Short mmCIF file of C-alpha atoms in Angstrom, two decimals:
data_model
loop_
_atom_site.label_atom_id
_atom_site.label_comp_id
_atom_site.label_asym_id
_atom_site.label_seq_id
_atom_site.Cartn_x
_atom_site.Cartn_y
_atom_site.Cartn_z
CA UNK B 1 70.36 -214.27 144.03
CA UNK B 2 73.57 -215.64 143.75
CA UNK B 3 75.44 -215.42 140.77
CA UNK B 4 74.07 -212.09 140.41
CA UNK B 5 76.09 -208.87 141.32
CA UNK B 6 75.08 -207.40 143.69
CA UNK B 7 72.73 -204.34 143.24
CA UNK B 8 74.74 -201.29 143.34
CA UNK B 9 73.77 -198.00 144.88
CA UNK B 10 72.78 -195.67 141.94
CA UNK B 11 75.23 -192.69 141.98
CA UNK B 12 73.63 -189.40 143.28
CA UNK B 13 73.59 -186.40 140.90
CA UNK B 14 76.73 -184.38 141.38
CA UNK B 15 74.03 -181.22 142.32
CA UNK B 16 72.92 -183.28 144.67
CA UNK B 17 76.22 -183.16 146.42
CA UNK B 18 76.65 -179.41 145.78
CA UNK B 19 73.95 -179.28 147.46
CA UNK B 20 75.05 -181.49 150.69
CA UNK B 21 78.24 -179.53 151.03
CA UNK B 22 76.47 -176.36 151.12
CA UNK B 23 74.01 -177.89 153.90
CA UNK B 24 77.60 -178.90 155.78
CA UNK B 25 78.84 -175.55 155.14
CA UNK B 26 75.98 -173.60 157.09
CA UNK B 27 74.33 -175.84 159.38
CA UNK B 28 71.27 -176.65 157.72
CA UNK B 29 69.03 -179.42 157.40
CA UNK B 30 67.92 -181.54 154.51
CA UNK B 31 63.99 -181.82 153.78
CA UNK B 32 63.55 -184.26 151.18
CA UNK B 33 60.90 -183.57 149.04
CA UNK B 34 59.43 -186.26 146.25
CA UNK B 35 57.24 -185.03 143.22
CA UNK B 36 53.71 -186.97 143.82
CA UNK B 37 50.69 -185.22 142.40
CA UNK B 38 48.70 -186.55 145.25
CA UNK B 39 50.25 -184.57 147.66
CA UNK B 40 50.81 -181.56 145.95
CA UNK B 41 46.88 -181.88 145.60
CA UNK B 42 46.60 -182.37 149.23
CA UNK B 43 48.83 -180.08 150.49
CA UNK B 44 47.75 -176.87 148.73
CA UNK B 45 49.41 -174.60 150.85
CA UNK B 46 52.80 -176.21 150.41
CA UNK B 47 53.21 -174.68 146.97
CA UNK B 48 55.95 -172.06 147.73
CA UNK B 49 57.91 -174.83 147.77
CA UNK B 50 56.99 -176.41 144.52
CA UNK B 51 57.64 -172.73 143.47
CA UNK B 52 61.44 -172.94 144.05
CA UNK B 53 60.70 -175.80 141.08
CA UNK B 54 59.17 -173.46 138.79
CA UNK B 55 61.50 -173.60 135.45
CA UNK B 56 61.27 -174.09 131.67
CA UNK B 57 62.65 -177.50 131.96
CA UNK B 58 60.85 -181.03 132.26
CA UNK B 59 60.18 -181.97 135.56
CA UNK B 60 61.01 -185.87 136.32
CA UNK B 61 58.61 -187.55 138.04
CA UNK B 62 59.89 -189.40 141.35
CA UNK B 63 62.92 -186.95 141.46
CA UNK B 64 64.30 -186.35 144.41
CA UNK B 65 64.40 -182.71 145.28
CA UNK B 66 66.92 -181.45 148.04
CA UNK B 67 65.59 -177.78 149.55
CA UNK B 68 68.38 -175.98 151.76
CA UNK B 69 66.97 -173.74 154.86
CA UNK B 70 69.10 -172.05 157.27
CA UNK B 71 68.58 -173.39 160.67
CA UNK B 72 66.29 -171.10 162.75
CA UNK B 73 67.31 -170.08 165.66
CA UNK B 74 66.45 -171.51 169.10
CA UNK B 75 62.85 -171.50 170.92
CA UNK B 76 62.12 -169.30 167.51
CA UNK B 77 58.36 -169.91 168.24
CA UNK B 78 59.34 -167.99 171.69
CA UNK B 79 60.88 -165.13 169.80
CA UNK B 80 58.12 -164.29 167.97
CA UNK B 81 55.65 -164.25 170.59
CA UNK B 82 58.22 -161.74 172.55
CA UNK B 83 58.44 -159.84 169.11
CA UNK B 84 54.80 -159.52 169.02
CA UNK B 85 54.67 -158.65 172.85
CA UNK B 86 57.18 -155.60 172.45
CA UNK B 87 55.18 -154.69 169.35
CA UNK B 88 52.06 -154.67 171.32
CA UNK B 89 53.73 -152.75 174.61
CA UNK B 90 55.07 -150.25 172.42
CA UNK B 91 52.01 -149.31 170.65
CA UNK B 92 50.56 -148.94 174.00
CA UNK B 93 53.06 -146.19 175.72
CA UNK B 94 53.92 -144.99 172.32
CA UNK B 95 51.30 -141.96 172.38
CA UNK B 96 51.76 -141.23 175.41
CA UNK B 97 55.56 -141.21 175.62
CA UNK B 98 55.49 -138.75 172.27
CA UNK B 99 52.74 -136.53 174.00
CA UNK B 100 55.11 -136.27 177.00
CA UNK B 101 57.93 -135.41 175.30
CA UNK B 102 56.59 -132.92 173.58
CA UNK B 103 55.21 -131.14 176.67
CA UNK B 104 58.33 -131.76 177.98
CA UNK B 105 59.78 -129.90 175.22
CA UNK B 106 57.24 -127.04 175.10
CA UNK B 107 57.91 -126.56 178.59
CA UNK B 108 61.41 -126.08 178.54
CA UNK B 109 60.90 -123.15 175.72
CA UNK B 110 58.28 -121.58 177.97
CA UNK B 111 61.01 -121.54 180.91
CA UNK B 112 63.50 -120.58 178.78
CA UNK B 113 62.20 -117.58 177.70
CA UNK B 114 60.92 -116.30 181.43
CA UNK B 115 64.05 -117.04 181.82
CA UNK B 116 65.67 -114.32 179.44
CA UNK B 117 62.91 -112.11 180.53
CA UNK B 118 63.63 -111.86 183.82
CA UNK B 119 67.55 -110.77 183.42
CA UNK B 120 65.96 -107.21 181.95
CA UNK B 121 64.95 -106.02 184.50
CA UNK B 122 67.45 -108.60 185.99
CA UNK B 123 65.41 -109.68 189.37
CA UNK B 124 67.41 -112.23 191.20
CA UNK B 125 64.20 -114.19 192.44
CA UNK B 126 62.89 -114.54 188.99
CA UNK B 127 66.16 -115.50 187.79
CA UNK B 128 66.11 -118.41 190.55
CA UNK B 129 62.71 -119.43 189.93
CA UNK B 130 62.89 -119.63 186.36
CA UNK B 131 66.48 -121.25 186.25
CA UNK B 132 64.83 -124.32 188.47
CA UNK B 133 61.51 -124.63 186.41
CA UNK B 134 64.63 -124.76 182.89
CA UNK B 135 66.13 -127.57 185.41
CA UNK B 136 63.19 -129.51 186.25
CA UNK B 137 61.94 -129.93 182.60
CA UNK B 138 65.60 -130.63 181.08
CA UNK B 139 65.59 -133.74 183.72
CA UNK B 140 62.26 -134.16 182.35
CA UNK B 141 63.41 -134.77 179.21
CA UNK B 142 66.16 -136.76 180.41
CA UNK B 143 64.49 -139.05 182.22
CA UNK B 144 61.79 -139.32 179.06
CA UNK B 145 64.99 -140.37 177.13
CA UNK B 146 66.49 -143.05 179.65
CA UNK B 147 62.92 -144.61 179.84
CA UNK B 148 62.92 -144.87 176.27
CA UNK B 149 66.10 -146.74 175.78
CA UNK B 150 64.92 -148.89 178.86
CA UNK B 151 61.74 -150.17 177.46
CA UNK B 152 63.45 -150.92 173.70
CA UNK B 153 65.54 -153.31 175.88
CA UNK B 154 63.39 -154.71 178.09
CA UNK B 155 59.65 -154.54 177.79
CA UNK B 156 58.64 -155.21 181.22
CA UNK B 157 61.00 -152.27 182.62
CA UNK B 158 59.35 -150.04 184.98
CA UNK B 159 60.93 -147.03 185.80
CA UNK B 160 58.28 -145.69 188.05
CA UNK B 161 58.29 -142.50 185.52
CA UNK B 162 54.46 -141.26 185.53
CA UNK B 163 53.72 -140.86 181.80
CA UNK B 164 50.26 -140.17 182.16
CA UNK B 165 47.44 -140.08 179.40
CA UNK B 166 47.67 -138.54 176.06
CA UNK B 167 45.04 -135.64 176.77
CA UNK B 168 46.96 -134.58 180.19
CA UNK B 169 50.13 -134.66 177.99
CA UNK B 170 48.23 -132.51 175.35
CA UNK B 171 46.94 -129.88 177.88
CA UNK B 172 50.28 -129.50 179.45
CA UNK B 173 51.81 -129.00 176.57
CA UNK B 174 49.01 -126.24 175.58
CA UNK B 175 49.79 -124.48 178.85
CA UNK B 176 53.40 -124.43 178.35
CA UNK B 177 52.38 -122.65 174.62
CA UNK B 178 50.73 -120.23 176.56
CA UNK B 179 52.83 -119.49 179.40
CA UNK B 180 55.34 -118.85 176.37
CA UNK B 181 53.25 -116.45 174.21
CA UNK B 182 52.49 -114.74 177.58
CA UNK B 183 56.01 -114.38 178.15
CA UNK B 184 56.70 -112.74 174.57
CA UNK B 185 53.56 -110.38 174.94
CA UNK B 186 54.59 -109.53 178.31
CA UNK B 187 58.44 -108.10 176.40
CA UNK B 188 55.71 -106.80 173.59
CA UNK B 189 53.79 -104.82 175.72
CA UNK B 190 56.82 -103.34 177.83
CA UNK B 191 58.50 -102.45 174.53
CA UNK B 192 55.41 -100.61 173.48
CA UNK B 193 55.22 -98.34 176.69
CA UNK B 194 58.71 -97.50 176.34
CA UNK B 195 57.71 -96.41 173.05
CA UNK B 196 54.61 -94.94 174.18
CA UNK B 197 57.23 -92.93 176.83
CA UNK B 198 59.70 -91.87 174.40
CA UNK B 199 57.16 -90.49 172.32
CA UNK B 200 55.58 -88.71 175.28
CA UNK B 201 58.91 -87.26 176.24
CA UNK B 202 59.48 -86.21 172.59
CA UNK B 203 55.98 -84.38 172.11
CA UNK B 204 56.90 -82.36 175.86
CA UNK B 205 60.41 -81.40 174.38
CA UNK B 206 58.42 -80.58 170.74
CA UNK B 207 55.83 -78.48 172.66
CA UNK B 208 58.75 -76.98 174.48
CA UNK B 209 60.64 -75.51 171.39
CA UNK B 210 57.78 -74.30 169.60
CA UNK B 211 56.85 -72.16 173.07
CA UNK B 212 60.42 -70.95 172.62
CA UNK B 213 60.45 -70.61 168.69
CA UNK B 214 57.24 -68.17 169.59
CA UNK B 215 58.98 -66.60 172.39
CA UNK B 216 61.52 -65.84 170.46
CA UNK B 217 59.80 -64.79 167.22
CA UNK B 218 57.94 -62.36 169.50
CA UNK B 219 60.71 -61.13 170.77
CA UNK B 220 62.24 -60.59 166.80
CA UNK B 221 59.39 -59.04 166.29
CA UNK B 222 59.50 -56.82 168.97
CA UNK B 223 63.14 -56.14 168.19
CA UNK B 224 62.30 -55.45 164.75
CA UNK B 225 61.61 -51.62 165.71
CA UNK B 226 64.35 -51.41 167.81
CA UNK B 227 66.47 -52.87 164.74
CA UNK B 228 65.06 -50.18 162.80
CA UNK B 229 66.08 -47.46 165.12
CA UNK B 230 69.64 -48.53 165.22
CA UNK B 231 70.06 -49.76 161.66
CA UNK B 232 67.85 -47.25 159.63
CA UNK B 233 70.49 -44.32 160.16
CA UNK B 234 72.65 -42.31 157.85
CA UNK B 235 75.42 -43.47 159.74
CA UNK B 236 74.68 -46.39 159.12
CA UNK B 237 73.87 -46.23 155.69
CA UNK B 238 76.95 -44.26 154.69
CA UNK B 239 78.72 -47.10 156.32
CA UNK B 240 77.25 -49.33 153.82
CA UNK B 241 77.59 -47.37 151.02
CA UNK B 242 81.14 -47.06 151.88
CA UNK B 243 81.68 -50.79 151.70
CA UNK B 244 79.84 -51.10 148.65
CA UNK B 245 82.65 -48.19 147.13
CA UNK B 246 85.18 -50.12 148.37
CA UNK B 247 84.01 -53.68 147.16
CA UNK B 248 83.86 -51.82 143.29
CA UNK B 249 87.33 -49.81 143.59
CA UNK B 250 88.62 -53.52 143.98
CA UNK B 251 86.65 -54.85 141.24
CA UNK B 252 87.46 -52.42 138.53
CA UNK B 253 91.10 -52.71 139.79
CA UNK B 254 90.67 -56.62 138.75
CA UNK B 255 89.05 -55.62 135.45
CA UNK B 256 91.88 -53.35 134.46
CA UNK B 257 94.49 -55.97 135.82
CA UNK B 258 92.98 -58.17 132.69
CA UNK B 259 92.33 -55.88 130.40
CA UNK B 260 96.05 -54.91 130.43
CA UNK B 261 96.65 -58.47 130.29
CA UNK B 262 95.18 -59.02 127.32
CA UNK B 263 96.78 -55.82 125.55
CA UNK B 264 93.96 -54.05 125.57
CA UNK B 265 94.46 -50.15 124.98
CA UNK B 266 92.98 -48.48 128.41
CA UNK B 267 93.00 -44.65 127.24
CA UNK B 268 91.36 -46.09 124.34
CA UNK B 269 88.95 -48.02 126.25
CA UNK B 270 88.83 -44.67 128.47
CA UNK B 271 87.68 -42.87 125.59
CA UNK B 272 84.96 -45.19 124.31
CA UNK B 273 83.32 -44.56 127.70
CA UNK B 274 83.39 -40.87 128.28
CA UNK B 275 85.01 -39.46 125.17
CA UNK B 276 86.52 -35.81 124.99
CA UNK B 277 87.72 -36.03 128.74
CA UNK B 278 90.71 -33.68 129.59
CA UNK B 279 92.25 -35.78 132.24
CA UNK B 280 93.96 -33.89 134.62
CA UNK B 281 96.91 -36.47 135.54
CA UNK B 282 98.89 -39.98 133.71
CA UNK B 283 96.30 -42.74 135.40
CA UNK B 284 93.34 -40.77 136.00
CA UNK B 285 91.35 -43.11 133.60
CA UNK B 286 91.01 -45.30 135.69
CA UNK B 287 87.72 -43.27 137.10
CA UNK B 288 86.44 -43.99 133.80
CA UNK B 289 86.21 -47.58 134.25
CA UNK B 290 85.40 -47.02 138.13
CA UNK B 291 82.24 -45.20 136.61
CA UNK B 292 81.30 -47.61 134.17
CA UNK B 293 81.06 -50.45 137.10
CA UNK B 294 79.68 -48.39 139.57
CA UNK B 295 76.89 -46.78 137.41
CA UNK B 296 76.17 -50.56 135.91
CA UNK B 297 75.46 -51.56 139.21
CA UNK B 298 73.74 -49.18 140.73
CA UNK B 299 71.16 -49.19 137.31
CA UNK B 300 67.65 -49.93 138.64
CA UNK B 301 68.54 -49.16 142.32
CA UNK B 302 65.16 -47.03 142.71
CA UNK B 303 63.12 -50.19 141.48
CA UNK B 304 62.04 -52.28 144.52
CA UNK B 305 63.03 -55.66 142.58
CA UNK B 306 66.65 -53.40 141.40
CA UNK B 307 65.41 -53.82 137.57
CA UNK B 308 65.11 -57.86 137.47
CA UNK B 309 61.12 -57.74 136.66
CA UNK B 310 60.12 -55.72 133.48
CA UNK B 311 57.79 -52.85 133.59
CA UNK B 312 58.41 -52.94 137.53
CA UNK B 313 56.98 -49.81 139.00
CA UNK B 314 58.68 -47.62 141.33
CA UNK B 315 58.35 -48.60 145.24
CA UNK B 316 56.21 -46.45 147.27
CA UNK B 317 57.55 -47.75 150.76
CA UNK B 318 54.80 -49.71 152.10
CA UNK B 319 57.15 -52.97 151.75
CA UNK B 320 59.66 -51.28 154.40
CA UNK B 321 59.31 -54.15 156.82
CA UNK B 322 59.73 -56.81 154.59
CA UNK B 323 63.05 -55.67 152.88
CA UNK B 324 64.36 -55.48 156.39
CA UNK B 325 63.56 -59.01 156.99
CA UNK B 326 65.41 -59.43 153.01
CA UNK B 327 68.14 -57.32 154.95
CA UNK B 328 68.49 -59.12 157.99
CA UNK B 329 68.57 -62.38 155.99
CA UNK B 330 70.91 -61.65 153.55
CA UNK B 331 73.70 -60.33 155.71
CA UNK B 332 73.30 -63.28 158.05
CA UNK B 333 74.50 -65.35 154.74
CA UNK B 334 77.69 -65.93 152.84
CA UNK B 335 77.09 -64.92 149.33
CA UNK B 336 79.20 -67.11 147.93
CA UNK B 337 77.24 -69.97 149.73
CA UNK B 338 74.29 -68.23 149.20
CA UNK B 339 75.09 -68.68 145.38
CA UNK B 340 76.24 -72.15 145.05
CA UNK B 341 72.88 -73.34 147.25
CA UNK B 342 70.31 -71.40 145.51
CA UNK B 343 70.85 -70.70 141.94
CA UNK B 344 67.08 -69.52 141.22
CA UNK B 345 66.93 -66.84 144.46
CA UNK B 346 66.37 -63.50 143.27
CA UNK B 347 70.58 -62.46 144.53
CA UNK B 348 71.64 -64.84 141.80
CA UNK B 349 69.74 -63.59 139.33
CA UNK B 350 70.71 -59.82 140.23
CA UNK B 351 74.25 -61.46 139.81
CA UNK B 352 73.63 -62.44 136.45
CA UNK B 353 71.93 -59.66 135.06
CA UNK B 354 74.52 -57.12 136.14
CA UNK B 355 77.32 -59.24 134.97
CA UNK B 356 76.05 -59.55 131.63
CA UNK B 357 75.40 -55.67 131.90
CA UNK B 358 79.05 -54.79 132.51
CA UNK B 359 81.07 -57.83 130.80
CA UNK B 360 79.52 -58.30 127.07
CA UNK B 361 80.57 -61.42 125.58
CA UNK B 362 83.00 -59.96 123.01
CA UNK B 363 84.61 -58.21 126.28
CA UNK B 364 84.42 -61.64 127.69
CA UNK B 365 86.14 -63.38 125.37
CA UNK B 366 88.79 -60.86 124.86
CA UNK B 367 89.92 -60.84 128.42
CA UNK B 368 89.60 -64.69 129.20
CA UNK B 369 90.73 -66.09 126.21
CA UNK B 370 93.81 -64.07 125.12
CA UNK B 371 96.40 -64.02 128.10
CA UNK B 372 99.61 -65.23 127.91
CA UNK B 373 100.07 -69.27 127.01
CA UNK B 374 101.28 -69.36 130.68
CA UNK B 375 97.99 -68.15 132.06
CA UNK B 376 95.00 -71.32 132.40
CA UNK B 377 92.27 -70.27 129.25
CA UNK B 378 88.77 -69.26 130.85
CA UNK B 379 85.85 -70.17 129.49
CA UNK B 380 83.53 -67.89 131.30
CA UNK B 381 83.88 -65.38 134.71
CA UNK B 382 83.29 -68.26 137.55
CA UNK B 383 86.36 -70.04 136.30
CA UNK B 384 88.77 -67.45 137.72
CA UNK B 385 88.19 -67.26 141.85
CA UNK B 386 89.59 -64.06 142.43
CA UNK B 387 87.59 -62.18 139.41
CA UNK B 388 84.22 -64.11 140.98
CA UNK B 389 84.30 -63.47 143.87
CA UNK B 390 85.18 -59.91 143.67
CA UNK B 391 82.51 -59.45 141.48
CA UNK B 392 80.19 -61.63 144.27
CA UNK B 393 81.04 -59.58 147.09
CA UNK B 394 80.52 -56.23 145.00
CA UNK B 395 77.34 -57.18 144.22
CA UNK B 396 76.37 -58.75 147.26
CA UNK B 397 77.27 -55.10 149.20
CA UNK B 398 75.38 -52.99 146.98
CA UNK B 399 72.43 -55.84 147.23
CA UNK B 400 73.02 -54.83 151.00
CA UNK B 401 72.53 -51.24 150.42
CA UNK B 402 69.65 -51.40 147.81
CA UNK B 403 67.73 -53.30 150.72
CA UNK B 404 68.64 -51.57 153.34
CA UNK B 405 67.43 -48.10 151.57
CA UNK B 406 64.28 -49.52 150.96
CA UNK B 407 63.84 -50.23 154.46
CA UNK B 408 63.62 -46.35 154.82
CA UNK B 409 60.28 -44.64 155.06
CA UNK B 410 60.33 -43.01 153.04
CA UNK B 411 62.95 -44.52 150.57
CA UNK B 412 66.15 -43.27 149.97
CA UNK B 413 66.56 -41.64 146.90
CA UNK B 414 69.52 -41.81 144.14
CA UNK B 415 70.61 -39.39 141.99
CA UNK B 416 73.41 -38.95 139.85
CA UNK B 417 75.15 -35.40 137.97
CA UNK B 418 74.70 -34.98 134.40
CA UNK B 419 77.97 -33.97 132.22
CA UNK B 420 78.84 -30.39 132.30
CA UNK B 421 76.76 -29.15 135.29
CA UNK B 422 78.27 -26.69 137.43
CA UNK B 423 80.23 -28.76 140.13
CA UNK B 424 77.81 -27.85 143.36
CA UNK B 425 79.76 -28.76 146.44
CA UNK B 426 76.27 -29.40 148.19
CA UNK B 427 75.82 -32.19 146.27
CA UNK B 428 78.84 -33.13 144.62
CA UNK B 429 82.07 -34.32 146.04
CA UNK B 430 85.87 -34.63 143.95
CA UNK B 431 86.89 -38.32 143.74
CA UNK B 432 90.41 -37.02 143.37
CA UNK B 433 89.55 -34.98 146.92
CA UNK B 434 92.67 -32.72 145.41
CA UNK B 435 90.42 -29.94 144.16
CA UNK B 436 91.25 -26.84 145.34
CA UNK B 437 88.41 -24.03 144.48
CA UNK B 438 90.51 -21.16 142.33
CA UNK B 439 88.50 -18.38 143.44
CA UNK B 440 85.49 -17.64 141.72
CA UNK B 441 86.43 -20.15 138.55
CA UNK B 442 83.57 -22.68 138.21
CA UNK B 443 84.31 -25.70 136.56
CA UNK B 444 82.27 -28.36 135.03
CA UNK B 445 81.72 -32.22 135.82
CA UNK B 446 83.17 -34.42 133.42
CA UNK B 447 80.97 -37.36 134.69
CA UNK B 448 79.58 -38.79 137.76
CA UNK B 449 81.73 -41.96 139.66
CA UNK B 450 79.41 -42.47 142.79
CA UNK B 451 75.90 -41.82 142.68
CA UNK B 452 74.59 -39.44 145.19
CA UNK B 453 71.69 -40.02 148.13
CA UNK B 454 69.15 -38.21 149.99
CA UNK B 455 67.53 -39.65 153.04
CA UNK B 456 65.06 -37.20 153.89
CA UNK B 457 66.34 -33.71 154.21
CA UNK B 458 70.45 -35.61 154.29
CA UNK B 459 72.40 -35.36 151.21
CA UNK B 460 75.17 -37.90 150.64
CA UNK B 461 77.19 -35.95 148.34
CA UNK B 462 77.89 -37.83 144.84
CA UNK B 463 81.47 -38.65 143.30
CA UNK B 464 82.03 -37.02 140.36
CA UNK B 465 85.48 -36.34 138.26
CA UNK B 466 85.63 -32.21 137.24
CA UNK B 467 86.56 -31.89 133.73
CA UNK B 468 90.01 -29.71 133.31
CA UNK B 469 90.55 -29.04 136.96
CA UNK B 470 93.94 -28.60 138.09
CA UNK B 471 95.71 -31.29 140.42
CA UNK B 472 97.93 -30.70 143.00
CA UNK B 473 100.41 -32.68 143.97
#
């Protein structure tokens, strides 16, 4: 050998030293592997590590192959036999750890809500007894919860909490289901007798007012005669009548106001009306247009329905009752409400008709739409409140009286004078009231103002205006 140099160590691959610093670097350990068909043949199930040699490259026979491994860690063997243990120990108490905390849990809702049930009524006992059995189940739970952080730790930890079986865990928790849907039917049913009360106590109060609503429709009814003796009396009708007399004097003093206003002509007007008329003083045709309102309304007042139904016969007083109900209805009312709630009631549509009677629409558009540029324009009668509701309440009064005179049995009658009849102070009465009787001079009647009335063998006298009688004063 000598003369020879010596044999030199053949240089390791510089992966192979990668390689060793990286098995410095973490602690592992170096398997050394070497390619030999034989083995690989008789060591089948070592080919996940011939896998990690898998590539497209050659492979080198006899090359040495250097396979890094982290270290495991100590008595690993140990570790997985106390893996498998806690694996086994907790698939043991695991169903029966879940089917006691779900009792647990249903038991707790149970006691809570006996627990809100028993503050209404509040009864201190139940209170108590339900506030201990919320207690006890909460520590339940808590004690469920520490045992289960316990046993993760430490497999072998007893606690000496009973668990018991799955099926005990499943029928308490049943129970505590039922105890709760107990509970809520128990507030159920007490809701539905206090229902079952209130509707008792409603049906006595109900049975109460219609016993007085008959009591006291009796008692109308009874009354009814008695109203009829102290309403159905000339007194009281002239009282009525004189309302109604008063209501129109104010009306056709409105009318005139805007006539005037809209330079209207009034002796002309006067004329058109009653023509030929010597007046006996400046002013006095003003009964002209007193006349024209006053007859207008009063037009139909011997019909039962006051002219609003045509070919309506006359009334032959066998609905006296019932137009003292009409009575005692209407003048309970305010027309003007009466009006604006009920538009189709047969008041409104007397309304109408006798305003389209009295104001035609040339007349209408005259009066409303000439006034002064100062004054607002009008586009029909309801748009000036002092015109409506003068013309409301005049209507509304002699609505009164029409009703009330067919309350009569028998009816009252109307009648009014013809032009140029002897002036009859039976029947006849001066709206002036200056006529002084010259003797045995007779005069004549211009035209009638006021109808007249006879109720029975009582005459209300009618207001007429004498043609060319003498005024004094």
């Amino acid at each position: 050998m000598d003369g020879y140099p010596a044999p030199t160590t053949p240089k390791t691959p510089q992966i192979s030293e990668m390689f060793q610093k990286f098995a410095l670097a973490f602690k592992t350990k170096t398997f050394e592997f070497f390619a030999d068909d034989d083995d690989n043949n008789k060591n089948p199930s070592d080919s996940d590590g011939f896998s990690l040699l898998d590539s497209n490259e050659d492979f080198i026979t006899d090359q040495k192959v250097v396979v890094i491994k982290p270290d495991p860690p100590p008595n690993s063997s140990s570790s997985i036999n106390n893996s498998f243990q806690m694996r086994t120990i907790d698939t043991q108490i695991a169903d029966s750890l879940i089917s006691s905390v779900f009792a647990a849990v249903s038991s707790v809702e149970a006691s809570y809500l006996q627990l809100q049930t028993s503050h209404v009524p509040f009864v201190e006992e139940s209170v108590k007894a339900a506030d201990r059995a919320l207690v006890s189940h909460l520590r339940r739970l808590s004690d469920l919860k520490y045992f289960y952080r316990e046993i993760r730790k430490n497999p072998n930890f007893e606690a000496g909490l009973s668990l018991g079986s799955c099926l005990e865990a499943q029928v308490q928790e049943n129970q505590s289901k039922l105890r709760a849907l107990e509970t809520v039917s128990n507030r159920l049913q007490e809701e539905i007798d206090e229902k079952d009360n209130d509707v008792s106590s409603l049906r006595k109060k109900l049975a109460e007012i219609q016993w007085a609503n008959t009591k006291l429709s009796k008692k109308l009814s009874g009354n009814l005669n008695s109203a009829c003796d102290v309403l159905l009396t000339v007194r009281v009708f002239y009282a009525v009548l004189h309302d109604a007399c008063r209501a129109t004097h104010k009306f056709s003093k409105i009318l005139i106001g805007l006539m005037r206003k809209a330079g209207w002509d009034l002796h002309l007007v006067a004329d058109s009306v009653y023509p030929d008329i010597d007046y006996a003083k400046e002013g006095h045709n003003r009964f002209a247009f007193l006349s024209y309102v006053c007859l207008g309304m009063f037009r139909g007042f011997d019909l039962e329905g006051f002219g609003l139904n045509e070919n309506e016969p006359l009334c032959n007083g066998n609905n006296a009752t019932c137009s003292l109900k009409q009575l005692l209805e209407h003048v309970s009312s305010n027309p003007m409400e009466l009006l604006s709630r009920n538009q189709n009631c047969e008041y409104s549509r007397f309304c109408e008709k006798k305003y389209q009677d009295l104001i035609h629409p040339t007349m209408e558009s005259s009066i409303f739409s000439n006034l002064d540029q100062n004054e607002v324009v009008l586009s029909s009668w309801r748009s000036l409140s002092i015109f409506y509701e003068s013309f409301v309440n005049m209507a509304s009064s002699i609505w009164t009286l029409h009703k009330l005179a067919f309350s009569f049995d028998p009816v009252v009658e109307i009648f009014q004078v013809e032009r140029g009849v002897d002036f009859s102070i039976i029947y006849m009465e001066d709206v002036t009231k200056r006529y002084n009787l010259p003797g045995e001079t007779r005069v004549k009647v211009g035209f009638t103002v006021v109808p007249g009335f006879k109720i029975g063998r009582t005459v209300i006298q009618s207001q007429v205006y004498l043609s060319g009688s003498k005024c004094t004063g």
